[in-house]
Each structure stands twice: as C-alpha cells, then as structure tokens.
Amino acid sequence: MPAQTPTTPTPDGDVDLAPTRVEAESAARRAADEARAAVVSALRTVIAGDVDSSSRRRAEYSTDASNYRVVPDVVAFPRSSRDVVRGLEVLRELKIPVTARGAGTSVAGNAVGPGVVLDFSRHLNQVVSVDAEAGTAVVEPGTVMSSLQRAGAAHGLRFGPDPSTQNRATLGGMIGNNACGPHAVAYGRTADNVVELDVVDGRGRRFTAGRGDATFAAVPGLAELVRENLALIRTQFGRFGRQVSGYSLEHLLPENGSDLAKALVGTEGTLVTVLGATLRMVPVPTAPTLVVLGYPDMPAAADDVPHLLGHQPLAIEGLDARLVDVVRKAKGEASVPALPDGAGWLMIEVGGASQDEASARAEAIVTSSSALSSLVLPAGPDATKMWQIRADGAGLAGRTPAGEQAWPGWEDSAVPPERLGAYLRDLEQLMERYGVDGLPYGHFGDGCVHLRIDIPMETSGSVLRTFMTDAARLVAYHGGSLSGEHGDGRARSELLPLMYSPEAIRLMEQFKALFDPDDLLNPGVVVRPAAVDADLRRPAAKAVLSTLPVGDRGLVGSGSLRGIAKKAGHSGFSFAHDHHDLTTAVHRCVGVGKCRADNHASGGFMCPSYQATKDEKDVTRGRARVLQEAVNGTLVGGLTAPEVRESLDLCLSCKACSSDCPAGVDMAQYKSEVLHRTYKGKLRPVDHYALGWLPRWARLAGGMPRFVNKVLGVRWIAKAVLWAGGMDTRRQMPQFAEIPFRTWWKRGWASHGVPGLGAGKTPHDRPAGERPKVVLWADSFSDALAPSVPQAAVKVLTEAGYDVVVPDQQACCGLTWISTGQLDGARRRLSQLLSVLGPYAVNGIPILGLEPSCTAVLRSDLLDLFPDDPRAQAVADATRTLAELLTSPETAPAAGSGWEMPDLSDLTAVVQPHCHQHSVMGFDADEALLRAAGAEIKVLAGCCGLAGNFGMQKGHYDVSVAVAENALLPALRERAEGTEYIADGFSCRTQAVQLEGTQGKALVEVIAERLDTAR
Ligand SMILES: Cc1cc2nc3c(=O)[nH]c(=O)nc-3n(C[C@H](O)[C@H](O)[C@H](O)COP(=O)(O)OP(=O)(O)OC[C@H]3O[C@@H](n4cnc5c(N)ncnc54)[C@H](O)[C@@H]3O)c2cc1C
Ligand code: SF4
Ligand code: SF4
C-alpha cells in the first residue's frame, strides 16, 4: 500500500496538505526552477535568439493542435543555423531533450515535448532562392508554405503538396510530418518533393542528406542496416502512397535511389533537425477545372474513386453533406454554391494545356463516373467557393453538427484507394458502436480520411484509448496506415505494432539509434512511444463555472454547482454555449493556428495583434493556452495571475476570433470575464475608470461641452488628463458635441424638422401612424461624440418612409464596461436598456443601431449576460444595422414608399468595416448596398487598431499603430484623390483622423448627403 500523506484540517474544515509534503513540493519546484535557469543561461551563452523559461511562454508552447499537453522547460527562438547547431550541442551535453517546432499545427502531438522547444518560425523563415530553370527552391525551415507559393508563382512554379494549413504551416513542419494535402495525388507527398536536406542529427553531425549510396556515408551503419533488412523493408514499408505512419524506410532501398533525404521526411524531428531544404517545384497548372460529382453517401463516393484515378486528376477530395451544412450554418447560405444532388460528393480537379482540354477531361470524368449528378466549374468564383468549403470544413469539423467538441486522434487514417469505400462503412459502424459522431472528408484520391470525433474527453482518456485501438485494428485489416499525412506523434506511435510486425518495429528502433541513440530528439514519438492516453490536455482541466447567479441562468445543477455560484456571488458571462463553464469555453481552442495566418486575402480580421508582433504571446491561440493553464491551476496560478494579464494585455478585444476562428474562440469575452473576476470589488487600473466610464464622463461633459472642449483643447492640459487617466499622451481627447443628439431631438422635431426639408416637413403625405416604426437607438457614442450620425439617420429613415421613434430615456449598452470587465456595471446598464428597448422589440419594432460595437453588444454579449430574459433575445432579433434595415425583406422600405437608394456611382471610397461588425453582424449587407448603388469601394480586411479603449490605453500606442499599418493606413495613404473614407465605427474614424489626418464618414452620412444633392 502506498504511504499516506499526513494531512492537517484547516479551521474551516478543509483538509490541508501536511507541511512535509508542502515542503517537499516547494523544494522540488525550486530544484526545477534552478535546473531551468541553468539551461537558459547555457543556451544564452551560445545563441543570439531569445531564450525564455517564463511560465507564460511555457504555457504557450505546451500543446500543438493535438489533444496533448507537455509543458516544455524552455522555449528558444534561434536566429540562424549557427544558433541551432550550437544550441543543440549544449543541450546534447546536458542531455536535455529537444522538440523542433514550426507553426505547431500538428494534430497528433508531434510538436510538443519536454526539455526545450526550438521555434523555427520566428526568425528562420525566408525563401532563400528559387531556381526556375532547375525547378527547385531553397528554404529555411520556418518558412511558411504560402510564402514559398508566392515566391514560386513569380516563376510560374508551386510546391506540389498543399496542406490546408498552408498559410501558417512551415516547410520544416511539413518535412517533419511528410505533409500532403489535396494535390498530393498529382504531385506526391512532401517526401516526393524534397531534393536535399541540410540537417544536424542527434549525435551532432551536420550533413547534407540527398540521394545515392554516397549520402549514407554520413551515417555509419546505415548502409549495413538497409542491406541486412532488404526483404523486411520491401514487404512492410511503402506498400501504398499514404503509408505515412512509422519511418519511410522504403526510400533507402537501392531501387528507390537510396534516398536519405526522402527517408528523413516524416521522421517528426526524432532523427534530425532540419536547417534548410532544397525542394522540387512544379509548374502551376493551367486551366484548373473542378468537377463535382454527387453520390448517395460518402462510401458510395469512395467506391467510385479507383477508376477515376486513371484520368490523371490534380486532386480528388471527398465532402460529406453534413460538413457542407456546418459550413452553410457558420458562413451563411451564400458561402455554398448550388451542389449536384447527393449526400456525398467528390471534388475532382483536372488541368490541361487549354481550357478546352481541361473541359474535355472533366467531361470524360463525368461520363465514366457512376455519380447521381454532376457539375463542372472552370476556375472562377464558384470553384473558389467550393475549395473554400473544403478549407473551412477542415477547421469547422472540430465540432459535430450538434455543436459538441470533436477531438483529433483518428483524424487522418488512410487505406489503399480500392479499400476506401469498405473502410468507411466499417468505420461508420465502429463509431455507431461507440455512440460517437464526426464529419468525415478528405483526400479520397489517396484513400486518406479526415475525421474528428466527439469522444468524451472531459474527465478521462479511456474511451480515446479503446476507440483508437479498435480503429487501428480496423485500418490494419484494410491494409492501411494509422496516419495518412499528419504523422504519428503521441496519438498513434504506441499503436504502430498493430500495423507493423515486431521485426519492423525493431528495425525502426535501430534506425533511430543510428541518428539519436540517447533519445533526445522529440522523445515519446514513433520509437519508444508515450502512451496514447498519457498527457492529455482536456481531462486535466477543471471546471470553472459561470458566476452568473443561478436564478439568472436557470442552472439546474447539483447542490455543489449552486454552492459555487452562490459563493462567487457576482455575475459574469453565462457561457451558455459552453455548458456554463469557462474551462469548456477556453478549451474551444484546439490549436489549428488559423489565428497565426494572414487571413486578409479571404476577408479575415484575426488576429491583429499577432499580425503586428508575430509573437505567439499575442495570438489567440497563445492566449487560449495561457487561459487553459490558468484554469487547470498548475503552471499558471489562476485567472488573476500575472501571466494571464501579460497574455491578454495586447488583445484588442476586437472579437475577430469569435467569427474567424473555426472553433469559435471569443477571446474578447474571455478577457472581459477575466478582468471581471480579477478586479471584482478591488481598485482597478485608472484607465478602467477613465475609458470604461466614458459614457458617464460624456454625459457630464454634455452639461458644458464648449468649456470642456476649450479646456481639453489646450494641449498640455489634454496630455495631463490623458496621463492621469492611464492613456497614451500621444492621443488626442475626443470633442464632445455641443448639442448631443438626444437634446437635438428633444428640442423638437417640429421646430427643426428634417434638415434640408424645412421645419416640421417630411417627404411623406402619410401621417406618422401609418408609416412603419423604427426605433433609432442613440447609443452613448453617437449621442455625445458624433451626433451628426444619428441626425443623418433621421433624415434617411424619414425619407425612406419610416416613422422614427427616439425613446425618451437613455439606453446605454455598457460596451466600455464590458471591454474593461466591469460586468456588474454592464449588466446594470443593459438592464436599463432592456426596459427601454425591450417593449419595442417584443412588439416587433426594429431597432436601428448606428455604432457597430454597440450594435454588436445587443446582438451578442447581451444574450450571454441575460440568457434567460426573453427581452434580450427580442432586442437581439430586432436590432439591425442600417444596411440590414434597408435591405432585409421584413424591414426594407415598403413598396410605394417612394424610397430609392441614391445613386452612388460617382463615389469612390476606402471602407473600413468595424471589427465588431465583421465579427457579429457581418459586412455583406453594407457591401452589397454600396455596390448596388454604384459605388466603387475598397473594403478593408483588418481592425483599425484603436478598437475602443485599446489604442487609447497607455502602453498600447505602438501596437495600435502597427495594427493600423496592417490595412488601414496604407489604404488611406495610397488612395487616389477624391476617394472618401467610410467607417461606421467611431474608433475607426478616430484612428484615421489621429494617425493620418483623414476625416471619415459613416455610411448613413454618405447616403444623407446624396439625398440632399438629389433634391
Ligand atoms: C485544421 C488542420 C488541417 C490540416 N490539414 C492538413 C492537410 O491537408 N495535409 C497535411 O498534410 N497536414 C494537414 N494538417 C497537419 C499540419 O498542419 C501539417 O502537418 C503541417 O505541415 C505542420 O506544419 P507546422 O509548421 O505546423 O509543423 P509543426 O506542427 O510545428 O511540426 C511538425 C513536425 O515537424 C517537426 N519539425 C518542425 N520543424 C522541424 C525542423 N526544423 N527540423 C526537424 N523537425 C521539425 C516537429 O518536431 C513535428 O514533429 C492539418 C492540421 C490542421 C490543424
Ligand atoms: S484560437 Fe481558433 S484559430 Fe487560433 S488556434 Fe485556437 S482554434 Fe485555431
Ligand atoms: S479579440 Fe482580436 S486581438 Fe483579441 S485574440 Fe481575438 S482576434 Fe486577437
């Protein structure tokens, strides 16, 4: 029996740890800290890049896109190959394990490890050269795949394999995992496209691995090992294209050119560290044409694959109807073009020397298929949309159709294509037996199936273990591979004996020993594996329940749940979509790393702070990792720990992640909750009062606006006020309206009428009672700081035939209280708002929101703060942006109202969607409205950088400017003369004025002006 640790009861009855154990633990902690410090100082003497052992940094690198959590001791960022070689030398001497890392998008736990993590993506990320004549490129290991594609495109070349993570995955990581992607069916895997690798192995030998017997000389014993095992290698390795599990020893065979470079691909950093690579580039295909074939289901689609391969497709992808539905739900109906009939589809790309040739090839595929129906799409918007479904699906498959979290593990198994249909049917049965669900799709031309499954993982990894074992047996039965493109990592290495004979496993161990006898490179992976269910992240996490009072969120919980809520005694978000649990919410981040990518080209905004700093600390994923560590209470000491503050500091609360992250991580909400819990009942940073209470100050200033503006117009006074309020003194104070909108309105519609129409006049003969009512909601910003916007709205709405209602009472959404985490204050304001706007909303009267961030509060945060109040849902449903109001069928101006959108064909404009609008309401309606009216517009993708409080706060100015440089400032600088700047966000207009001297207008102002001109 194990020795019992003596315990001491505390005065309130809890059991305390005995002093001896506490002392032992703190001694162990001290020893670990000292050991870490020694590694850091040893590394710092030899490498120029950063070396970091802070708990925040270790938390950021504690997991990749897998289920695993292995906290490293140190993270280092080499600046050169020399740094890497010298760093590895030191670590070898100290016997410290090392894991190389690119973007960390590995799904099987390949890029996490104990000891030191070397991040290649930060500095070693350049395309060194492209040799168009030889058709090769030389890259550093941290080069992002899409950078290589851009460099190649200038020469009409591309790298063949293209994982869907290509806008953040690095070539080092692709080499590590032998990455593939849709076009591998035409161009092969990464291994097939590697010419030479500059590497250093676990023994410290640096050499160039290439092709031919001579390259074996760098690794004594290798030639003999191959020679002695020819039969074993010939029968068990390289049996079919996607046999990515285990080491790819077939490349070492003489008939395959004794290719050491290719054999090192897919070794997951367990044999060598890659310092550089020479890669084969292929011509960019001409006239790519997409054939979409519809089948009754996925297995039926799979059955058709083998004989379609004869048509030399560039890609054959499988797509399930349920995945398409998920994309439709997440991205809107318009994101999915009309598909041929069926519930499973093949997307087949073909090319040709001309469009005619490609079309003929496409038609031949349609004819020879047994599809129910088909569609041929030449390159163009519909084909792009189809590929986008495939790309979005890769991320969205992280949740089941029912919205439950689906986990990786069995996500890229592969079988020879002729077995694919049968394998899929058996796999479905296996899932049914386990009562689990998932959305299959994948590279069917290669027999590779992607599938994430809602295996219960909240408390233990036991089901994962048994499911994975059964699935591994199944794939082996079909002659397949546990991994078809992601590698084995911690998820599958232990299961390799189900696919390989004991002799083959032994051979892999001997192969490893030639390069890394001390098991220092990525230990626990491929050879001498960690257990499938060891080091799982999710089961280690503890619930952190919503503190919204029980009655308010209708929690039908056990006594202990009620107790926790009651004890907390204050009200944060309900986290209704995450089982009322902050832990479940922060574990939405599965690490796919889309937040690290530059998403601008596809209209994405996420993550502006990372785009500005390129530091994992400032990306949504890094923040989620720190929060995950904070809620599990081990590495980071809770939500109030300094690591959490540091991590969230540069989050702009732009909410872009809430829409752009496929897992729906809403960091702005988590930040608000964390600030709420941290400062509840305590003194807050001064800017929380200055900026968080801005509507309050604005109301006060509204009493004597001229005086306040005059005083704040004196620069030194403004600077002093900014400084005292915790703001950056390079900022300017806003000007308060001399006549706030609501005062203007109250002073009498009858006396001022609609500007331009004359007192008391409206353009309609019908009395107000006969016109449809619209509530014009004057949020605090529009009211006190930009009254010209709601005034313009009065004009436009009246002209459009609405009866404008401006409620008598003030209704503030509490936005600034939310963004500073003053959630009690926010709830008080929203409660008042519900009593003002609720009655209109429940009676079906639309509410027009003008300031996008305030409108977004009514459409999102309000619901999570008042989950059980029917008025909240009614207000959210009734609230519209101007473009939505004017264009959605239920609220658009009635036929016969005489409304005509003014002609904007002489308008050229740079348009900045507010980040909260992008994230919550979307900008499609605005864009469509402007374009339909003839405007020539450039719609920016990316936050303006001010983001409400963020850019004003002390310490944020430089990042705020850097974020503005992502899109806004270059667009303003480069615009042609006469180009207007349209931005509904007060922040976005403020940023443009303060940084570029450009005055912007809200959309409603632009329309109102044209009404004047037209009259
Ligand atoms: C949503 C999603 C979709 C995906 N789709 C695909 C897909 O279509 N096709 C596909 O093949 N993969 C796919 N992947 C898996 C993954 O993105 C790829 O394997 C990618 O190539 C990994 O690159 P990375 O830079 O993130 O590497 P990391 O995850 O950082 O590392 C990968 C492996 O390479 C090793 N490594 C990294 N750098 C070096 C180096 N310099 N020297 C030696 N070893 C090194 C690491 O130790 C690790 O074992 C997907 C992943 C996700 C999350
Ligand atoms: S935050 Fe979202 S996009 Fe970023 S890694 Fe996590 S899941 Fe992926
Ligand atoms: S809210 Fe914006 S800045 Fe913060 S993590 Fe999300 S995308 Fe990044």
Short mmCIF file of N, CA and C in Angstrom, two decimals, residues 89-193:
data_model
loop_
_atom_site.label_atom_id
_atom_site.label_comp_id
_atom_site.label_asym_id
_atom_site.label_seq_id
_atom_site.Cartn_x
_atom_site.Cartn_y
_atom_site.Cartn_z
N GLU A 89 24.17 21.53 -29.47
CA GLU A 89 25.40 20.98 -28.87
C GLU A 89 25.33 21.09 -27.35
N VAL A 90 24.94 22.26 -26.89
CA VAL A 90 24.83 22.47 -25.43
C VAL A 90 23.81 21.52 -24.84
N LEU A 91 22.68 21.39 -25.51
CA LEU A 91 21.61 20.56 -24.96
C LEU A 91 21.99 19.09 -24.96
N ARG A 92 22.75 18.70 -25.97
CA ARG A 92 23.22 17.31 -26.01
C ARG A 92 24.12 17.02 -24.81
N GLU A 93 25.01 17.96 -24.55
CA GLU A 93 25.90 17.77 -23.41
C GLU A 93 25.12 17.68 -22.11
N LEU A 94 24.08 18.50 -22.00
CA LEU A 94 23.28 18.49 -20.77
C LEU A 94 22.24 17.37 -20.75
N LYS A 95 22.14 16.63 -21.86
CA LYS A 95 21.15 15.55 -22.02
C LYS A 95 19.72 16.06 -21.86
N ILE A 96 19.48 17.21 -22.46
CA ILE A 96 18.13 17.81 -22.42
C ILE A 96 17.42 17.49 -23.74
N PRO A 97 16.22 16.95 -23.68
CA PRO A 97 15.50 16.66 -24.92
C PRO A 97 15.08 17.93 -25.67
N VAL A 98 14.94 17.79 -26.97
CA VAL A 98 14.63 18.95 -27.82
C VAL A 98 13.49 18.59 -28.78
N THR A 99 12.54 19.50 -28.92
CA THR A 99 11.50 19.32 -29.93
C THR A 99 11.53 20.52 -30.86
N ALA A 100 11.68 20.23 -32.16
CA ALA A 100 11.65 21.32 -33.15
C ALA A 100 10.20 21.66 -33.41
N ARG A 101 9.97 22.93 -33.71
CA ARG A 101 8.59 23.36 -33.93
C ARG A 101 8.52 24.42 -35.02
N GLY A 102 7.52 24.26 -35.90
CA GLY A 102 7.24 25.29 -36.89
C GLY A 102 6.06 26.10 -36.40
N ALA A 103 4.89 25.90 -37.05
CA ALA A 103 3.70 26.64 -36.62
C ALA A 103 2.94 25.89 -35.54
N GLY A 104 3.38 24.69 -35.21
CA GLY A 104 2.68 23.93 -34.17
C GLY A 104 1.26 23.54 -34.57
N THR A 105 1.05 23.23 -35.85
CA THR A 105 -0.30 22.81 -36.26
C THR A 105 -0.43 21.29 -36.33
N SER A 106 0.53 20.61 -35.76
CA SER A 106 0.47 19.15 -35.74
C SER A 106 -0.73 18.67 -34.94
N VAL A 107 -1.39 17.65 -35.45
CA VAL A 107 -2.64 17.23 -34.85
C VAL A 107 -2.48 15.98 -33.99
N ALA A 108 -1.31 15.39 -34.04
CA ALA A 108 -1.14 14.12 -33.32
C ALA A 108 -0.20 14.26 -32.12
N GLY A 109 0.14 15.49 -31.74
CA GLY A 109 1.07 15.66 -30.62
C GLY A 109 2.51 15.46 -31.06
N ASN A 110 2.80 15.84 -32.31
CA ASN A 110 4.15 15.69 -32.84
C ASN A 110 5.06 16.85 -32.42
N ALA A 111 4.47 18.02 -32.14
CA ALA A 111 5.29 19.22 -31.93
C ALA A 111 5.29 19.68 -30.48
N VAL A 112 5.05 18.77 -29.55
CA VAL A 112 5.18 19.10 -28.13
C VAL A 112 6.18 18.14 -27.51
N GLY A 113 6.87 18.62 -26.52
CA GLY A 113 7.84 17.73 -25.88
C GLY A 113 8.45 18.36 -24.65
N PRO A 114 9.07 17.53 -23.82
CA PRO A 114 9.72 18.06 -22.62
C PRO A 114 11.03 18.73 -22.99
N GLY A 115 11.70 19.34 -22.02
CA GLY A 115 13.00 19.94 -22.31
C GLY A 115 12.84 21.26 -23.02
N VAL A 116 13.47 21.35 -24.19
CA VAL A 116 13.50 22.63 -24.91
C VAL A 116 12.72 22.52 -26.22
N VAL A 117 11.89 23.51 -26.47
CA VAL A 117 11.24 23.62 -27.79
C VAL A 117 11.98 24.69 -28.57
N LEU A 118 12.38 24.34 -29.79
CA LEU A 118 13.04 25.31 -30.67
C LEU A 118 12.02 25.78 -31.69
N ASP A 119 11.67 27.06 -31.65
CA ASP A 119 10.68 27.60 -32.58
C ASP A 119 11.41 28.19 -33.79
N PHE A 120 11.21 27.54 -34.94
CA PHE A 120 11.90 27.98 -36.16
C PHE A 120 11.12 29.04 -36.92
N SER A 121 9.86 29.21 -36.55
CA SER A 121 9.01 30.07 -37.39
C SER A 121 9.29 31.56 -37.19
N ARG A 122 9.86 31.92 -36.03
CA ARG A 122 10.01 33.35 -35.73
C ARG A 122 11.07 34.02 -36.60
N HIS A 123 12.25 33.39 -36.70
CA HIS A 123 13.34 34.08 -37.41
C HIS A 123 13.83 33.35 -38.66
N LEU A 124 13.75 32.02 -38.64
CA LEU A 124 14.35 31.28 -39.78
C LEU A 124 13.26 30.98 -40.80
N ASN A 125 12.76 32.04 -41.43
CA ASN A 125 11.53 31.88 -42.22
C ASN A 125 11.62 32.45 -43.63
N GLN A 126 12.81 32.41 -44.22
CA GLN A 126 12.97 33.03 -45.54
C GLN A 126 13.08 32.00 -46.66
N VAL A 127 12.48 32.37 -47.81
CA VAL A 127 12.76 31.61 -49.04
C VAL A 127 14.12 32.12 -49.50
N VAL A 128 15.11 31.23 -49.52
CA VAL A 128 16.47 31.69 -49.83
C VAL A 128 16.61 31.94 -51.33
N SER A 129 16.09 31.03 -52.15
CA SER A 129 16.20 31.23 -53.61
C SER A 129 15.21 30.34 -54.33
N VAL A 130 14.87 30.77 -55.55
CA VAL A 130 14.07 29.91 -56.43
C VAL A 130 14.85 29.81 -57.74
N ASP A 131 15.13 28.59 -58.15
CA ASP A 131 15.86 28.38 -59.40
C ASP A 131 14.84 27.88 -60.43
N ALA A 132 14.36 28.82 -61.25
CA ALA A 132 13.27 28.49 -62.17
C ALA A 132 13.71 27.43 -63.18
N GLU A 133 14.98 27.54 -63.60
CA GLU A 133 15.46 26.61 -64.62
C GLU A 133 15.52 25.17 -64.08
N ALA A 134 16.08 25.05 -62.86
CA ALA A 134 16.20 23.71 -62.27
C ALA A 134 14.88 23.25 -61.68
N GLY A 135 13.95 24.19 -61.49
CA GLY A 135 12.67 23.84 -60.86
C GLY A 135 12.86 23.48 -59.39
N THR A 136 13.69 24.25 -58.71
CA THR A 136 13.91 23.99 -57.28
C THR A 136 13.86 25.29 -56.48
N ALA A 137 13.70 25.13 -55.19
CA ALA A 137 13.75 26.29 -54.28
C ALA A 137 14.50 25.87 -53.03
N VAL A 138 15.18 26.84 -52.44
CA VAL A 138 15.89 26.59 -51.18
C VAL A 138 15.18 27.41 -50.10
N VAL A 139 14.84 26.77 -49.00
CA VAL A 139 14.11 27.48 -47.94
C VAL A 139 14.74 27.25 -46.57
N GLU A 140 14.49 28.21 -45.69
CA GLU A 140 14.79 27.99 -44.28
C GLU A 140 13.62 27.18 -43.68
N PRO A 141 13.87 26.47 -42.57
CA PRO A 141 12.83 25.54 -42.09
C PRO A 141 11.56 26.22 -41.59
N GLY A 142 11.67 27.48 -41.14
CA GLY A 142 10.47 28.14 -40.60
C GLY A 142 9.67 28.88 -41.65
N THR A 143 10.01 28.70 -42.92
CA THR A 143 9.29 29.40 -43.99
C THR A 143 7.86 28.89 -44.07
N VAL A 144 6.92 29.82 -44.08
CA VAL A 144 5.51 29.42 -44.21
C VAL A 144 5.27 29.00 -45.65
N MET A 145 4.56 27.90 -45.79
CA MET A 145 4.32 27.31 -47.10
C MET A 145 3.77 28.32 -48.12
N SER A 146 2.82 29.19 -47.70
CA SER A 146 2.24 30.11 -48.69
C SER A 146 3.26 31.16 -49.12
N SER A 147 4.29 31.43 -48.31
CA SER A 147 5.35 32.35 -48.77
C SER A 147 6.12 31.70 -49.91
N LEU A 148 6.34 30.39 -49.77
CA LEU A 148 7.05 29.70 -50.86
C LEU A 148 6.17 29.72 -52.12
N GLN A 149 4.86 29.51 -51.94
CA GLN A 149 3.98 29.53 -53.12
C GLN A 149 4.03 30.90 -53.79
N ARG A 150 4.08 31.96 -53.00
CA ARG A 150 4.14 33.31 -53.60
C ARG A 150 5.44 33.49 -54.37
N ALA A 151 6.54 33.03 -53.73
CA ALA A 151 7.85 33.19 -54.39
C ALA A 151 7.89 32.36 -55.68
N GLY A 152 7.31 31.15 -55.65
CA GLY A 152 7.30 30.29 -56.83
C GLY A 152 6.43 30.86 -57.93
N ALA A 153 5.29 31.46 -57.53
CA ALA A 153 4.32 31.94 -58.52
C ALA A 153 4.96 32.95 -59.48
N ALA A 154 5.92 33.71 -58.96
CA ALA A 154 6.59 34.70 -59.82
C ALA A 154 7.31 34.00 -60.98
N HIS A 155 7.58 32.72 -60.84
CA HIS A 155 8.26 31.97 -61.90
C HIS A 155 7.33 30.92 -62.53
N GLY A 156 6.04 31.02 -62.24
CA GLY A 156 5.10 30.03 -62.77
C GLY A 156 5.23 28.67 -62.08
N LEU A 157 5.77 28.68 -60.86
CA LEU A 157 6.01 27.41 -60.17
C LEU A 157 5.25 27.36 -58.84
N ARG A 158 5.05 26.16 -58.33
CA ARG A 158 4.47 25.98 -57.00
C ARG A 158 5.09 24.74 -56.35
N PHE A 159 4.93 24.68 -55.02
CA PHE A 159 5.32 23.45 -54.33
C PHE A 159 4.09 22.54 -54.40
N GLY A 160 4.28 21.27 -54.74
CA GLY A 160 3.15 20.39 -55.01
C GLY A 160 2.22 20.14 -53.83
N PRO A 161 2.69 19.51 -52.75
CA PRO A 161 1.77 19.20 -51.64
C PRO A 161 1.29 20.49 -50.97
N ASP A 162 0.05 20.52 -50.62
CA ASP A 162 -0.50 21.76 -50.05
C ASP A 162 -1.49 21.48 -48.94
N PRO A 163 -1.01 21.30 -47.71
CA PRO A 163 -1.92 21.08 -46.59
C PRO A 163 -2.87 22.26 -46.41
N SER A 164 -4.04 22.00 -45.85
CA SER A 164 -4.98 23.13 -45.73
C SER A 164 -4.50 24.17 -44.74
N THR A 165 -3.47 23.86 -43.99
CA THR A 165 -2.88 24.86 -43.07
C THR A 165 -1.77 25.66 -43.75
N GLN A 166 -1.73 25.66 -45.07
CA GLN A 166 -0.55 26.20 -45.76
C GLN A 166 -0.28 27.68 -45.49
N ASN A 167 -1.27 28.44 -45.01
CA ASN A 167 -0.97 29.85 -44.74
C ASN A 167 -0.33 30.07 -43.37
N ARG A 168 -0.06 29.02 -42.63
CA ARG A 168 0.77 29.15 -41.41
C ARG A 168 1.73 27.99 -41.24
N ALA A 169 1.46 26.81 -41.81
CA ALA A 169 2.36 25.67 -41.65
C ALA A 169 3.71 25.98 -42.29
N THR A 170 4.77 25.48 -41.68
CA THR A 170 6.11 25.78 -42.19
C THR A 170 6.65 24.58 -42.98
N LEU A 171 7.64 24.85 -43.80
CA LEU A 171 8.25 23.75 -44.56
C LEU A 171 8.94 22.77 -43.61
N GLY A 172 9.54 23.27 -42.54
CA GLY A 172 10.17 22.36 -41.56
C GLY A 172 9.15 21.40 -40.99
N GLY A 173 7.97 21.93 -40.67
CA GLY A 173 6.91 21.09 -40.12
C GLY A 173 6.35 20.15 -41.17
N MET A 174 6.27 20.61 -42.40
CA MET A 174 5.78 19.73 -43.48
C MET A 174 6.76 18.59 -43.72
N ILE A 175 8.04 18.94 -43.63
CA ILE A 175 9.06 17.89 -43.78
C ILE A 175 8.98 16.94 -42.58
N GLY A 176 8.79 17.53 -41.40
CA GLY A 176 8.69 16.71 -40.19
C GLY A 176 7.57 15.68 -40.31
N ASN A 177 6.42 16.11 -40.84
CA ASN A 177 5.24 15.24 -40.85
C ASN A 177 5.00 14.55 -42.19
N ASN A 178 5.79 14.88 -43.20
CA ASN A 178 5.53 14.39 -44.56
C ASN A 178 4.13 14.82 -44.99
N ALA A 179 3.89 16.14 -44.91
CA ALA A 179 2.56 16.68 -45.18
C ALA A 179 2.17 16.46 -46.63
N CYS A 180 0.87 16.42 -46.86
CA CYS A 180 0.38 16.11 -48.21
C CYS A 180 -0.62 17.17 -48.68
N GLY A 181 -1.92 16.93 -48.47
CA GLY A 181 -2.92 17.87 -48.95
C GLY A 181 -3.56 17.38 -50.24
N PRO A 182 -4.54 18.14 -50.76
CA PRO A 182 -5.34 17.68 -51.89
C PRO A 182 -4.53 17.37 -53.14
N HIS A 183 -3.50 18.17 -53.42
CA HIS A 183 -2.79 18.00 -54.69
C HIS A 183 -1.68 16.96 -54.64
N ALA A 184 -1.56 16.29 -53.50
CA ALA A 184 -0.54 15.24 -53.41
C ALA A 184 -0.86 14.10 -54.38
N VAL A 185 -2.14 13.95 -54.73
CA VAL A 185 -2.50 12.87 -55.66
C VAL A 185 -1.80 13.09 -57.01
N ALA A 186 -1.54 14.34 -57.34
CA ALA A 186 -0.83 14.62 -58.61
C ALA A 186 0.66 14.80 -58.40
N TYR A 187 1.03 15.45 -57.30
CA TYR A 187 2.45 15.84 -57.15
C TYR A 187 3.21 15.04 -56.11
N GLY A 188 2.50 14.17 -55.38
CA GLY A 188 3.18 13.38 -54.35
C GLY A 188 3.19 14.08 -53.01
N ARG A 189 3.74 13.37 -52.01
CA ARG A 189 3.83 13.91 -50.65
C ARG A 189 5.03 14.83 -50.54
N THR A 190 5.23 15.42 -49.38
CA THR A 190 6.41 16.28 -49.21
C THR A 190 7.67 15.47 -49.52
N ALA A 191 7.69 14.21 -49.06
CA ALA A 191 8.88 13.37 -49.29
C ALA A 191 9.23 13.30 -50.78
N ASP A 192 8.19 13.26 -51.61
CA ASP A 192 8.43 13.12 -53.05
C ASP A 192 8.93 14.42 -53.67
N ASN A 193 8.94 15.49 -52.90
CA ASN A 193 9.31 16.80 -53.44
C ASN A 193 10.50 17.41 -52.72
#
